[in-house]
mmCIF file of C-alpha atoms in Angstrom:
data_model
loop_
_atom_site.group_PDB
_atom_site.id
_atom_site.type_symbol
_atom_site.label_atom_id
_atom_site.label_comp_id
_atom_site.label_asym_id
_atom_site.label_seq_id
_atom_site.Cartn_x
_atom_site.Cartn_y
_atom_site.Cartn_z
ATOM 1 C CA MET A 1 -43.848 -2.689 -132.526
ATOM 2 C CA THR A 2 -41.778 -0.176 -134.475
ATOM 3 C CA ILE A 3 -38.867 -0.962 -136.764
ATOM 4 C CA GLU A 4 -36.068 1.390 -137.800
ATOM 5 C CA MET A 5 -35.672 1.316 -141.580
ATOM 6 C CA LEU A 6 -33.856 3.166 -144.332
ATOM 7 C CA TYR A 7 -35.791 6.355 -145.035
ATOM 8 C CA SER A 8 -33.581 7.901 -147.697
ATOM 9 C CA LYS A 9 -30.032 7.952 -149.009
ATOM 10 C CA ILE A 10 -27.833 9.884 -151.375
ATOM 11 C CA HIS A 11 -25.596 7.258 -152.964
ATOM 12 C CA ARG A 12 -21.928 7.846 -153.880
ATOM 13 C CA ALA A 13 -21.862 11.609 -153.471
ATOM 14 C CA THR A 14 -18.489 13.306 -153.899
ATOM 15 C CA VAL A 15 -17.153 15.357 -150.987
ATOM 16 C CA THR A 16 -16.567 18.872 -152.330
ATOM 17 C CA ASP A 17 -14.994 20.329 -149.170
ATOM 18 C CA ALA A 18 -14.031 19.564 -145.576
ATOM 19 C CA ASN A 19 -14.139 22.609 -143.293
ATOM 20 C CA LEU A 20 -12.586 21.919 -139.891
ATOM 21 C CA ASN A 21 -13.187 25.467 -138.599
ATOM 22 C CA TYR A 22 -16.979 25.316 -138.618
ATOM 23 C CA VAL A 23 -19.601 24.075 -136.182
ATOM 24 C CA GLY A 24 -20.106 20.385 -136.982
ATOM 25 C CA SER A 25 -22.546 19.223 -139.648
ATOM 26 C CA ILE A 26 -22.819 18.309 -143.325
ATOM 27 C CA THR A 27 -23.748 20.907 -145.924
ATOM 28 C CA ILE A 28 -25.920 19.385 -148.675
ATOM 29 C CA ASP A 29 -27.100 21.139 -151.842
ATOM 30 C CA GLU A 30 -30.792 22.098 -151.621
ATOM 31 C CA GLU A 31 -31.654 20.143 -154.806
ATOM 32 C CA LEU A 32 -30.221 16.950 -153.323
ATOM 33 C CA LEU A 33 -32.146 17.539 -150.100
ATOM 34 C CA GLU A 34 -35.414 17.942 -151.991
ATOM 35 C CA ALA A 35 -34.821 14.843 -154.126
ATOM 36 C CA SER A 36 -33.942 12.763 -151.069
ATOM 37 C CA ALA A 37 -36.756 14.158 -148.881
ATOM 38 C CA MET A 38 -34.178 14.859 -146.172
ATOM 39 C CA ARG A 39 -34.534 17.927 -143.967
ATOM 40 C CA VAL A 40 -32.305 20.595 -142.502
ATOM 41 C CA GLY A 41 -31.322 19.570 -138.981
ATOM 42 C CA GLN A 42 -32.033 15.892 -139.610
ATOM 43 C CA LYS A 43 -29.588 13.346 -138.202
ATOM 44 C CA VAL A 44 -27.785 11.395 -140.916
ATOM 45 C CA GLU A 45 -25.140 8.711 -141.020
ATOM 46 C CA ILE A 46 -22.180 9.254 -143.332
ATOM 47 C CA LEU A 47 -20.479 6.192 -144.838
ATOM 48 C CA ASN A 48 -17.108 6.985 -146.397
ATOM 49 C CA ILE A 49 -16.500 4.541 -149.249
ATOM 50 C CA ASN A 50 -12.817 5.515 -149.522
ATOM 51 C CA ASN A 51 -11.729 4.789 -145.959
ATOM 52 C CA GLY A 52 -14.597 2.878 -144.302
ATOM 53 C CA GLU A 53 -15.394 5.605 -141.736
ATOM 54 C CA ARG A 54 -18.990 5.702 -140.471
ATOM 55 C CA PHE A 55 -20.224 8.618 -138.388
ATOM 56 C CA SER A 56 -23.325 10.664 -137.623
ATOM 57 C CA THR A 57 -24.004 14.376 -137.965
ATOM 58 C CA TYR A 58 -26.874 16.674 -138.930
ATOM 59 C CA ILE A 59 -27.778 18.468 -142.156
ATOM 60 C CA ILE A 60 -27.408 22.158 -142.943
ATOM 61 C CA LEU A 61 -28.720 23.737 -146.112
ATOM 62 C CA GLY A 62 -26.365 24.184 -149.052
ATOM 63 C CA GLU A 63 -26.876 26.590 -151.924
ATOM 64 C CA ARG A 64 -29.173 25.281 -154.664
ATOM 65 C CA GLY A 65 -27.299 24.147 -157.759
ATOM 66 C CA LYS A 66 -23.775 24.306 -156.292
ATOM 67 C CA ARG A 67 -23.836 20.524 -155.695
ATOM 68 C CA ASP A 68 -21.922 20.929 -152.444
ATOM 69 C CA ILE A 69 -21.311 18.059 -150.067
ATOM 70 C CA CYS A 70 -19.171 19.599 -147.333
ATOM 71 C CA LEU A 71 -18.295 17.999 -144.005
ATOM 72 C CA ASN A 72 -17.834 20.548 -141.250
ATOM 73 C CA GLY A 73 -16.237 20.605 -137.821
ATOM 74 C CA ALA A 74 -14.926 17.340 -136.355
ATOM 75 C CA ALA A 75 -16.475 15.367 -139.240
ATOM 76 C CA ALA A 76 -14.031 17.109 -141.589
ATOM 77 C CA ARG A 77 -11.291 14.899 -140.109
ATOM 78 C CA LYS A 78 -13.054 11.764 -141.391
ATOM 79 C CA VAL A 79 -13.117 12.688 -145.095
ATOM 80 C CA HIS A 80 -10.993 14.213 -147.811
ATOM 81 C CA LYS A 81 -12.129 16.343 -150.699
ATOM 82 C CA GLY A 82 -12.984 13.931 -153.523
ATOM 83 C CA ASP A 83 -13.998 11.018 -151.260
ATOM 84 C CA LYS A 84 -17.168 9.139 -152.168
ATOM 85 C CA VAL A 85 -19.786 8.980 -149.413
ATOM 86 C CA ILE A 86 -23.229 7.551 -148.860
ATOM 87 C CA ILE A 87 -25.513 9.811 -146.823
ATOM 88 C CA VAL A 88 -28.163 7.755 -145.017
ATOM 89 C CA ALA A 89 -31.272 8.762 -143.072
ATOM 90 C CA TYR A 90 -33.372 6.309 -141.098
ATOM 91 C CA ALA A 91 -36.910 6.528 -139.759
ATOM 92 C CA THR A 92 -39.009 4.470 -137.387
ATOM 93 C CA TYR A 93 -42.059 2.805 -138.906
ATOM 94 C CA GLU A 94 -45.035 0.956 -137.500
ATOM 95 C CA GLU A 95 -45.392 -2.558 -138.912
ATOM 96 C CA ARG A 96 -48.559 -1.576 -140.792
ATOM 97 C CA GLU A 97 -46.651 1.251 -142.534
ATOM 98 C CA LEU A 98 -44.204 -1.280 -143.962
ATOM 99 C CA GLU A 99 -46.901 -2.659 -146.271
ATOM 100 C CA THR A 100 -46.419 0.444 -148.445
ATOM 101 C CA TYR A 101 -42.840 1.243 -147.388
ATOM 102 C CA LYS A 102 -40.666 2.730 -150.144
ATOM 103 C CA PRO A 103 -37.365 4.386 -149.285
ATOM 104 C CA THR A 104 -35.905 7.115 -151.483
ATOM 105 C CA VAL A 105 -32.517 6.472 -153.116
ATOM 106 C CA VAL A 106 -30.870 9.363 -154.954
ATOM 107 C CA LEU A 107 -28.127 8.342 -157.366
ATOM 108 C CA VAL A 108 -25.600 11.011 -158.320
ATOM 109 C CA ASP A 109 -22.743 11.358 -160.799
ATOM 110 C CA ASP A 110 -19.162 12.379 -159.960
ATOM 111 C CA ASP A 111 -20.212 16.056 -159.837
ATOM 112 C CA ASN A 112 -23.175 15.359 -157.492
ATOM 113 C CA GLY A 113 -25.689 15.832 -160.280
ATOM 114 C CA ILE A 114 -28.806 13.703 -159.862
ATOM 115 C CA THR A 115 -28.869 10.798 -162.313
ATOM 116 C CA ASP A 116 -31.856 8.906 -160.905
ATOM 117 C CA VAL A 117 -34.273 8.804 -157.984
ATOM 118 C CA LEU A 118 -35.478 5.348 -156.988
ATOM 119 C CA HIS A 119 -38.088 4.274 -154.484
ATOM 120 C CA GLU A 120 -36.650 0.879 -153.666
ATOM 121 C CA ILE A 121 -33.523 -0.619 -152.221
#
């Protein structure tokens, strides 16, 4: 049996832009991607703390150090610049893998700077 579990999340990131006139996706700063172990093209769920919206998209690479979190295309209608979001990635695990299971949780400040990286929920 396999179980879908939290793989990684970026917690309380601040939306830096919403670009309606772009092919849909979320742009995430390269440093945040590395810290979260998320990958370009990976499906993620976006949870908007400000308005309760939940939606899925995929990741595109943002410039290292710019701390961008930009929702593009149709997803831009679900956020506003300055909104707080949680970016969540899931993975499917075999039961035996869960014995050593440790998700990655990246905590950020209001400017999307990394404040801590945890390996627990």
